[in-house]
Coordinates of C-alpha atoms and ligand atoms in Angstrom, one line a residue:
X1 CA 219.8 58.5 125.3
X2 CA 216.3 59.4 126.2
X3 CA 215.1 62.9 125.4
X4 CA 213.8 65.1 128.2
X5 CA 210.3 66.5 127.7
X6 CA 210.3 70.2 127.6
X7 CA 207.7 72.9 127.7
X8 CA 207.1 75.0 124.6
X9 CA 205.4 78.3 125.7
X10 CA 202.9 79.8 123.3
X11 CA 204.2 83.4 123.4
X12 CA 201.2 84.9 121.5
X13 CA 198.9 83.2 124.0
X14 CA 200.8 84.8 127.0
X15 CA 200.7 88.2 125.2
X16 CA 196.9 87.9 124.7
X17 CA 196.2 87.0 128.3
X18 CA 198.3 90.0 129.4
X19 CA 196.4 92.3 127.1
X20 CA 193.1 91.1 128.6
X21 CA 194.1 90.7 132.2
X22 CA 196.9 93.2 132.8
X23 CA 200.7 93.0 132.5
X24 CA 201.4 91.4 135.9
X25 CA 200.6 87.8 135.1
X26 CA 204.2 86.7 135.5
X27 CA 204.5 88.4 138.9
X28 CA 202.6 85.5 140.4
X29 CA 204.9 83.7 142.8
X30 CA 202.6 80.7 143.4
X31 CA 201.7 81.6 147.0
X32 CA 198.2 80.0 146.5
X33 CA 196.4 82.7 148.4
X34 CA 194.0 82.9 145.4
X35 CA 193.1 79.1 145.7
X36 CA 192.5 79.6 149.5
X37 CA 190.4 82.7 148.9
X38 CA 188.2 81.2 146.3
X39 CA 185.2 79.8 148.0
X40 CA 184.3 77.5 145.1
X41 CA 187.8 75.9 144.9
X42 CA 187.8 72.5 146.6
X43 CA 190.7 70.8 148.4
X44 CA 190.8 68.0 145.9
X45 CA 190.4 70.4 143.0
X46 CA 192.1 73.7 143.8
X47 CA 192.2 76.7 141.5
X48 CA 193.2 79.3 140.2
X49 CA 196.9 78.9 141.3
X50 CA 197.7 76.1 138.9
X51 CA 195.9 78.0 136.1
X52 CA 198.1 81.0 136.8
X53 CA 201.3 79.0 136.3
X54 CA 200.0 77.3 133.2
X55 CA 199.0 80.8 131.8
X56 CA 202.5 82.2 132.7
X57 CA 204.1 79.3 130.8
X58 CA 201.8 79.7 127.8
X59 CA 200.3 76.2 128.1
X60 CA 197.3 76.9 125.9
X61 CA 196.4 73.2 125.5
X62 CA 195.9 72.9 129.2
X63 CA 193.7 75.9 129.6
X64 CA 191.6 76.7 126.5
X65 CA 189.3 73.6 126.9
X66 CA 189.8 73.2 130.7
X67 CA 186.3 73.0 132.3
X68 CA 187.8 74.4 135.5
X69 CA 188.1 77.9 134.0
X70 CA 184.3 77.9 133.7
X71 CA 183.7 77.1 137.4
X72 CA 184.9 80.6 138.2
X73 CA 182.2 83.4 138.4
X74 CA 184.7 86.2 138.3
X75 CA 183.7 87.5 141.7
X76 CA 187.1 89.1 142.1
X77 CA 187.9 87.8 145.7
X78 CA 191.2 86.2 144.5
X79 CA 192.3 89.3 142.6
X80 CA 191.7 91.5 145.6
X81 CA 193.7 89.3 147.9
X82 CA 196.6 88.5 145.5
X83 CA 199.7 90.0 147.1
X84 CA 201.3 90.4 143.6
X85 CA 198.4 92.1 141.8
X86 CA 198.5 89.3 139.2
X87 CA 194.7 89.4 138.8
X88 CA 193.9 85.7 138.7
X89 CA 190.1 86.4 138.3
X90 CA 190.8 88.5 135.2
X91 CA 193.1 85.9 133.9
X92 CA 190.4 83.3 134.1
X93 CA 187.9 85.7 132.5
X94 CA 190.3 86.3 129.6
X95 CA 190.7 82.6 129.2
X96 CA 187.0 82.1 128.9
X97 CA 186.7 84.8 126.3
X98 CA 189.5 83.1 124.3
X99 CA 187.8 79.8 124.7
X100 CA 184.6 81.2 123.2
X101 CA 186.6 82.6 120.3
X102 CA 188.3 79.2 119.8
X103 CA 185.0 77.3 119.4
X104 CA 182.6 79.8 117.8
X105 CA 183.4 79.8 114.1
X106 CA 183.9 81.3 111.6
X107 CA 186.8 83.4 112.8
X108 CA 185.8 86.4 110.8
X109 CA 182.8 86.9 113.1
X110 CA 185.0 86.9 116.1
X111 CA 187.1 89.6 114.4
X112 CA 183.9 91.6 113.8
X113 CA 182.7 91.3 117.4
X114 CA 186.0 91.9 119.2
X115 CA 187.1 95.1 117.5
X116 CA 185.5 98.4 118.6
X117 CA 186.5 100.0 115.3
X118 CA 184.1 97.5 113.6
X119 CA 181.1 98.5 115.8
X120 CA 179.4 100.5 113.0
X121 CA 179.4 97.3 110.8
X122 CA 177.3 95.6 113.5
X123 CA 174.5 97.9 112.6
X124 CA 175.2 98.5 108.9
X125 CA 175.0 94.8 108.1
X126 CA 171.7 94.1 109.9
X127 CA 170.2 97.3 108.4
X128 CA 171.2 96.2 104.8
X129 CA 169.9 92.7 105.4
X130 CA 166.6 93.8 106.9
X131 CA 165.9 96.6 104.3
X132 CA 167.0 94.4 101.4
X133 CA 164.8 91.5 102.5
X134 CA 161.8 93.8 103.3
X135 CA 162.0 95.8 100.1
X136 CA 162.8 93.0 97.7
X137 CA 160.0 90.8 99.0
X138 CA 157.7 93.8 99.0
X139 CA 156.6 92.9 102.6
X140 CA 158.0 96.0 104.2
X141 CA 155.6 99.0 104.0
X142 CA 157.4 102.3 104.5
X143 CA 154.2 104.3 104.6
X144 CA 151.8 102.1 106.6
X145 CA 149.2 104.8 107.2
X146 CA 146.0 103.9 109.1
X147 CA 144.4 105.5 112.1
X148 CA 146.4 103.4 114.6
X149 CA 150.1 102.7 114.8
X150 CA 150.4 99.0 114.0
X151 CA 153.9 97.7 113.7
X152 CA 152.8 94.6 111.7
X153 CA 151.6 96.8 108.9
X154 CA 155.1 98.4 108.7
X155 CA 157.0 95.2 109.3
X156 CA 154.9 92.0 109.1
X157 CA 155.5 89.0 111.3
X158 CA 156.2 86.9 108.2
X159 CA 159.1 89.2 107.4
X160 CA 160.5 88.9 110.9
X161 CA 160.2 85.1 110.6
X162 CA 161.9 85.2 107.2
X163 CA 164.9 86.9 108.7
X164 CA 165.1 85.6 112.2
X165 CA 164.3 81.9 111.7
X166 CA 167.2 81.2 109.3
X167 CA 169.5 83.3 111.6
X168 CA 168.4 81.2 114.6
X169 CA 169.1 78.0 112.7
X170 CA 172.6 79.2 111.7
X171 CA 173.3 80.2 115.4
X172 CA 172.2 76.8 116.6
X173 CA 174.5 75.1 114.0
X174 CA 177.5 77.3 115.1
X175 CA 176.8 76.3 118.7
X176 CA 176.3 72.6 117.9
X177 CA 179.6 72.4 116.0
X178 CA 181.4 74.5 118.7
X179 CA 180.1 72.4 121.6
X180 CA 181.0 69.1 119.8
X181 CA 184.6 70.2 119.5
X182 CA 184.6 71.8 123.0
X183 CA 183.4 68.5 124.6
X184 CA 186.1 66.5 122.7
X185 CA 188.8 69.0 123.7
X186 CA 187.7 69.1 127.4
X187 CA 188.0 65.3 127.4
X188 CA 191.5 65.5 125.9
X189 CA 192.5 68.2 128.4
X190 CA 191.4 66.2 131.4
X191 CA 193.0 63.0 129.9
X192 CA 196.3 65.0 129.6
X193 CA 196.0 66.1 133.2
X194 CA 195.3 62.5 134.3
X195 CA 191.7 63.1 135.4
X196 CA 189.9 60.9 132.9
X197 CA 190.5 57.9 130.7
X198 CA 189.9 59.0 127.1
X199 CA 186.9 57.2 125.7
X200 CA 183.4 58.0 124.4
X201 CA 181.3 60.2 126.6
X202 CA 178.1 58.5 127.7
X203 CA 175.7 61.0 126.1
X204 CA 172.7 59.9 128.2
X205 CA 174.6 60.2 131.5
X206 CA 176.1 63.5 130.4
X207 CA 172.6 65.0 129.6
X208 CA 171.2 63.7 132.9
X209 CA 174.1 65.5 134.7
X210 CA 173.4 68.7 132.7
X211 CA 169.7 68.7 133.6
X212 CA 170.6 68.2 137.3
X213 CA 173.0 71.1 137.2
X214 CA 170.6 73.6 135.4
X215 CA 168.7 74.8 138.5
X216 CA 171.9 75.8 140.3
X217 CA 173.2 77.6 137.2
X218 CA 169.9 79.4 136.7
X219 CA 169.7 80.4 140.4
X220 CA 173.3 81.8 140.1
X221 CA 174.2 79.8 143.3
X222 CA 177.9 80.3 142.9
X223 CA 177.5 84.1 143.2
X224 CA 176.3 83.7 146.7
X225 CA 179.5 82.0 147.8
X226 CA 181.7 85.0 146.7
X227 CA 182.1 87.9 149.1
X228 CA 183.6 90.8 147.0
X229 CA 180.9 90.9 144.3
X230 CA 177.9 89.3 146.0
X231 CA 175.7 92.2 144.8
X232 CA 176.2 91.2 141.2
X233 CA 173.9 88.2 141.7
X234 CA 170.8 90.5 141.7
X235 CA 171.8 92.4 138.6
X236 CA 172.8 89.3 136.8
X237 CA 169.5 87.6 137.7
X238 CA 167.5 90.6 136.6
X239 CA 169.1 90.6 133.1
X240 CA 168.8 86.8 132.8
X241 CA 165.2 86.9 133.9
X242 CA 164.3 89.6 131.5
X243 CA 165.9 87.9 128.5
X244 CA 164.1 84.6 129.2
X245 CA 160.8 86.2 129.9
X246 CA 161.0 88.4 126.8
X247 CA 161.7 85.2 124.8
X248 CA 158.5 83.7 126.4
X249 CA 156.5 86.9 125.5
X250 CA 157.7 86.7 121.9
X251 CA 156.5 83.0 121.8
X252 CA 153.2 83.9 123.4
X253 CA 152.5 86.6 120.8
X254 CA 153.4 84.2 117.9
X255 CA 151.0 81.6 119.5
X256 CA 148.3 84.3 119.7
X257 CA 148.8 85.2 116.1
X258 CA 148.9 81.7 114.6
X259 CA 146.7 79.7 116.9
X260 CA 144.3 82.3 118.3
X261 CA 144.4 84.4 115.2
X262 CA 144.7 87.5 117.4
X263 CA 146.7 90.5 116.1
X264 CA 148.2 93.3 118.2
X265 CA 148.5 95.9 119.5
X266 CA 147.4 94.5 122.8
X267 CA 145.8 96.2 125.7
X268 CA 148.2 97.5 128.4
X269 CA 146.5 95.4 131.0
X270 CA 146.9 92.2 129.0
X271 CA 148.9 89.8 131.3
X272 CA 151.5 89.0 128.6
X273 CA 151.9 92.8 127.9
X274 CA 152.4 93.4 131.7
X275 CA 155.0 90.7 131.8
X276 CA 156.7 92.3 128.7
X277 CA 156.8 95.7 130.4
X278 CA 158.1 94.3 133.7
X279 CA 160.8 92.4 131.8
X280 CA 161.8 95.5 129.8
X281 CA 162.2 97.5 133.0
X282 CA 164.1 94.7 134.6
X283 CA 166.4 94.6 131.6
X284 CA 167.1 98.3 131.8
X285 CA 167.6 98.3 135.5
X286 CA 169.7 95.2 135.6
X287 CA 171.9 96.5 132.8
X288 CA 172.4 99.9 134.5
X289 CA 173.3 98.1 137.8
X290 CA 175.9 96.0 136.0
X291 CA 177.3 99.0 134.3
X292 CA 177.5 100.9 137.6
X293 CA 179.2 97.9 139.3
X294 CA 181.8 97.6 136.6
X295 CA 182.5 101.3 136.6
X296 CA 182.9 101.3 140.4
X297 CA 185.3 98.3 140.2
X298 CA 187.4 100.1 137.5
X299 CA 187.6 103.3 139.7
X300 CA 188.9 101.4 142.8
X301 CA 192.7 101.4 143.2
X302 CA 194.1 98.7 141.0
X303 CA 190.6 97.8 139.9
X304 CA 189.8 94.3 141.2
X305 CA 187.8 93.4 138.1
X306 CA 188.8 94.6 134.7
X307 CA 186.3 95.2 131.9
X308 CA 187.0 95.2 128.2
X309 CA 185.1 95.8 125.0
X310 CA 183.8 92.2 125.2
X311 CA 182.0 93.1 128.4
X312 CA 180.9 96.6 127.4
X313 CA 179.4 95.5 124.1
X314 CA 177.0 93.1 125.7
X315 CA 176.0 95.5 128.5
X316 CA 175.4 98.3 125.9
X317 CA 173.4 95.9 123.8
X318 CA 171.2 94.8 126.7
X319 CA 170.6 98.3 127.8
X320 CA 169.9 99.5 124.2
X321 CA 167.4 96.6 123.7
X322 CA 165.5 97.6 126.8
X323 CA 165.5 101.3 126.1
X324 CA 164.5 101.0 122.4
X325 CA 161.8 98.5 123.3
X326 CA 160.2 100.7 125.9
X327 CA 160.6 103.8 123.7
X328 CA 158.9 102.1 120.8
X329 CA 155.9 101.4 123.0
X330 CA 155.8 105.0 124.5
X331 CA 156.0 106.5 121.0
X332 CA 153.1 104.3 119.9
X333 CA 151.0 105.3 122.9
X334 CA 151.9 108.9 122.2
X335 CA 150.7 108.4 118.7
X336 CA 153.8 109.8 116.9
X337 CA 153.9 107.4 113.8
X338 CA 157.2 108.4 112.2
X339 CA 159.1 108.3 115.5
X340 CA 157.4 105.0 116.6
X341 CA 158.2 103.2 113.3
X342 CA 161.7 104.5 113.3
X343 CA 162.3 103.4 116.9
X344 CA 160.9 100.0 116.1
X345 CA 163.4 99.7 113.2
X346 CA 166.3 100.6 115.5
X347 CA 165.0 98.1 118.0
X348 CA 165.1 95.4 115.3
X349 CA 168.7 96.2 114.6
X350 CA 169.6 95.6 118.3
X351 CA 167.5 92.4 118.2
X352 CA 169.4 91.2 115.1
X353 CA 172.7 91.8 117.0
X354 CA 171.4 89.8 120.0
X355 CA 170.4 86.8 117.9
X356 CA 172.9 86.7 115.0
X357 CA 176.0 87.4 117.1
X358 CA 175.0 85.3 120.1
X359 CA 177.8 82.7 119.7
X360 CA 180.5 85.4 119.5
X361 CA 179.5 87.7 122.4
X362 CA 179.7 87.3 126.2
X363 CA 176.2 85.8 126.1
X364 CA 177.8 82.6 124.7
X365 CA 178.9 82.1 128.3
X366 CA 175.5 80.8 129.0
X367 CA 176.0 77.9 126.6
X368 CA 179.7 77.1 127.2
X369 CA 179.6 77.5 130.9
X370 CA 176.6 75.2 131.2
X371 CA 178.3 72.5 129.1
X372 CA 181.6 72.9 131.0
X373 CA 180.0 72.8 134.4
X374 CA 178.0 69.7 133.4
X375 CA 181.1 68.0 132.1
X376 CA 183.0 68.8 135.3
X377 CA 180.3 67.1 137.4
X378 CA 179.9 64.3 134.9
X379 CA 183.6 63.4 135.3
X380 CA 183.2 63.6 139.1
X381 CA 180.2 61.3 139.1
X382 CA 181.5 58.7 136.7
Ligands
SF4_401 S1 197.9 84.7 141.5 FE1 198.5 85.9 143.3 S2 197.5 84.9 145.0 FE2 197.5 83.4 143.3 S3 199.3 82.2 143.5 FE3 199.8 83.9 142.2 S4 200.7 85.5 143.6 FE4 199.6 84.0 144.8
SF4_402 S1 187.2 85.3 140.6 FE1 186.1 84.4 142.4 S2 185.3 82.5 141.6 FE2 186.9 83.1 140.2 S3 188.7 82.0 140.9 FE3 188.8 84.1 141.8 S4 187.8 83.8 143.8 FE4 187.3 82.0 142.6

């Protein structure tokens, strides 16, 4: 007698999706309105209807490493039109969050970053590391003195490098290991769903696809196709632009220091300084716009797009980085040394959060979404 295959639902998985996306997951009656409403869902590749049934059945192995969940930009169109309030957009958003948690190890870091009660630790830990490194090496000068406020006298660039270079290497390693597993699991998932033959990925062809997809990802093209939250494209792009241009500014200042032997503070009309100020303002404005949009969505009847601590932490971090960065500059220009140096230290704590916790926050989307979208297109093309 042959045994009949049966489905073993992962009940914890279902409970977690419900806690992130609302209790009405199982109200979905598979009408497929969501798949029709979604402008980036294709006839030969419809979603999110099938993801809804897989989620209701607790089929974690078909969802957690499924590239399709990363094609969604959480515009909310499907959730608005769903006749059962099953919130498919939020279900996919919760699955992406769970996917990040699955691949960004160690697990203890996910526990730290996903629990609002542990928020104080996200500042105590960096403060202890920064102060201990600064004071034990003797590089940090708590009374820098001098006629001018010079942050490098208080906290030298060599000290920043001593802390942030090892952190960046550790973050790159976490991503490397996570992406390696993610790629393997995406391949297994597609093989299970009958979309690919399991076999080694052609790394060269995959990287070529990834490079081809980058411009569309950077331009946030998918946002333009959604109707409900089209406005989010501008705020998203402002925040993305400011993060990348601030990274460029940091690189330019390091280049000026080591190659041109030029020390700050720089003139306000210096082109790099102007770019830094524009980026800082874009970061604050973009973050405030995103916060306003999320609050407006939450206020609407039924809320077409849910927001959790995972979303608010990143928005709060982006806004705080922008505000403390600008305040640091204003206090230096106002020549209030104790306030300027204190604000600079607080800004460093936020910068530490941004770099060290990158693989565990919503910013990890940038990496996982890029890889998943590239893999989806790689499979289509090969
Ligand atoms: S999630 Fe809503 S719109 Fe989509 S299939 Fe289920 S009931 Fe229909
Ligand atoms: S949230 Fe938007 S992009 Fe995502 S599945 Fe729904 S309609 Fe498609």
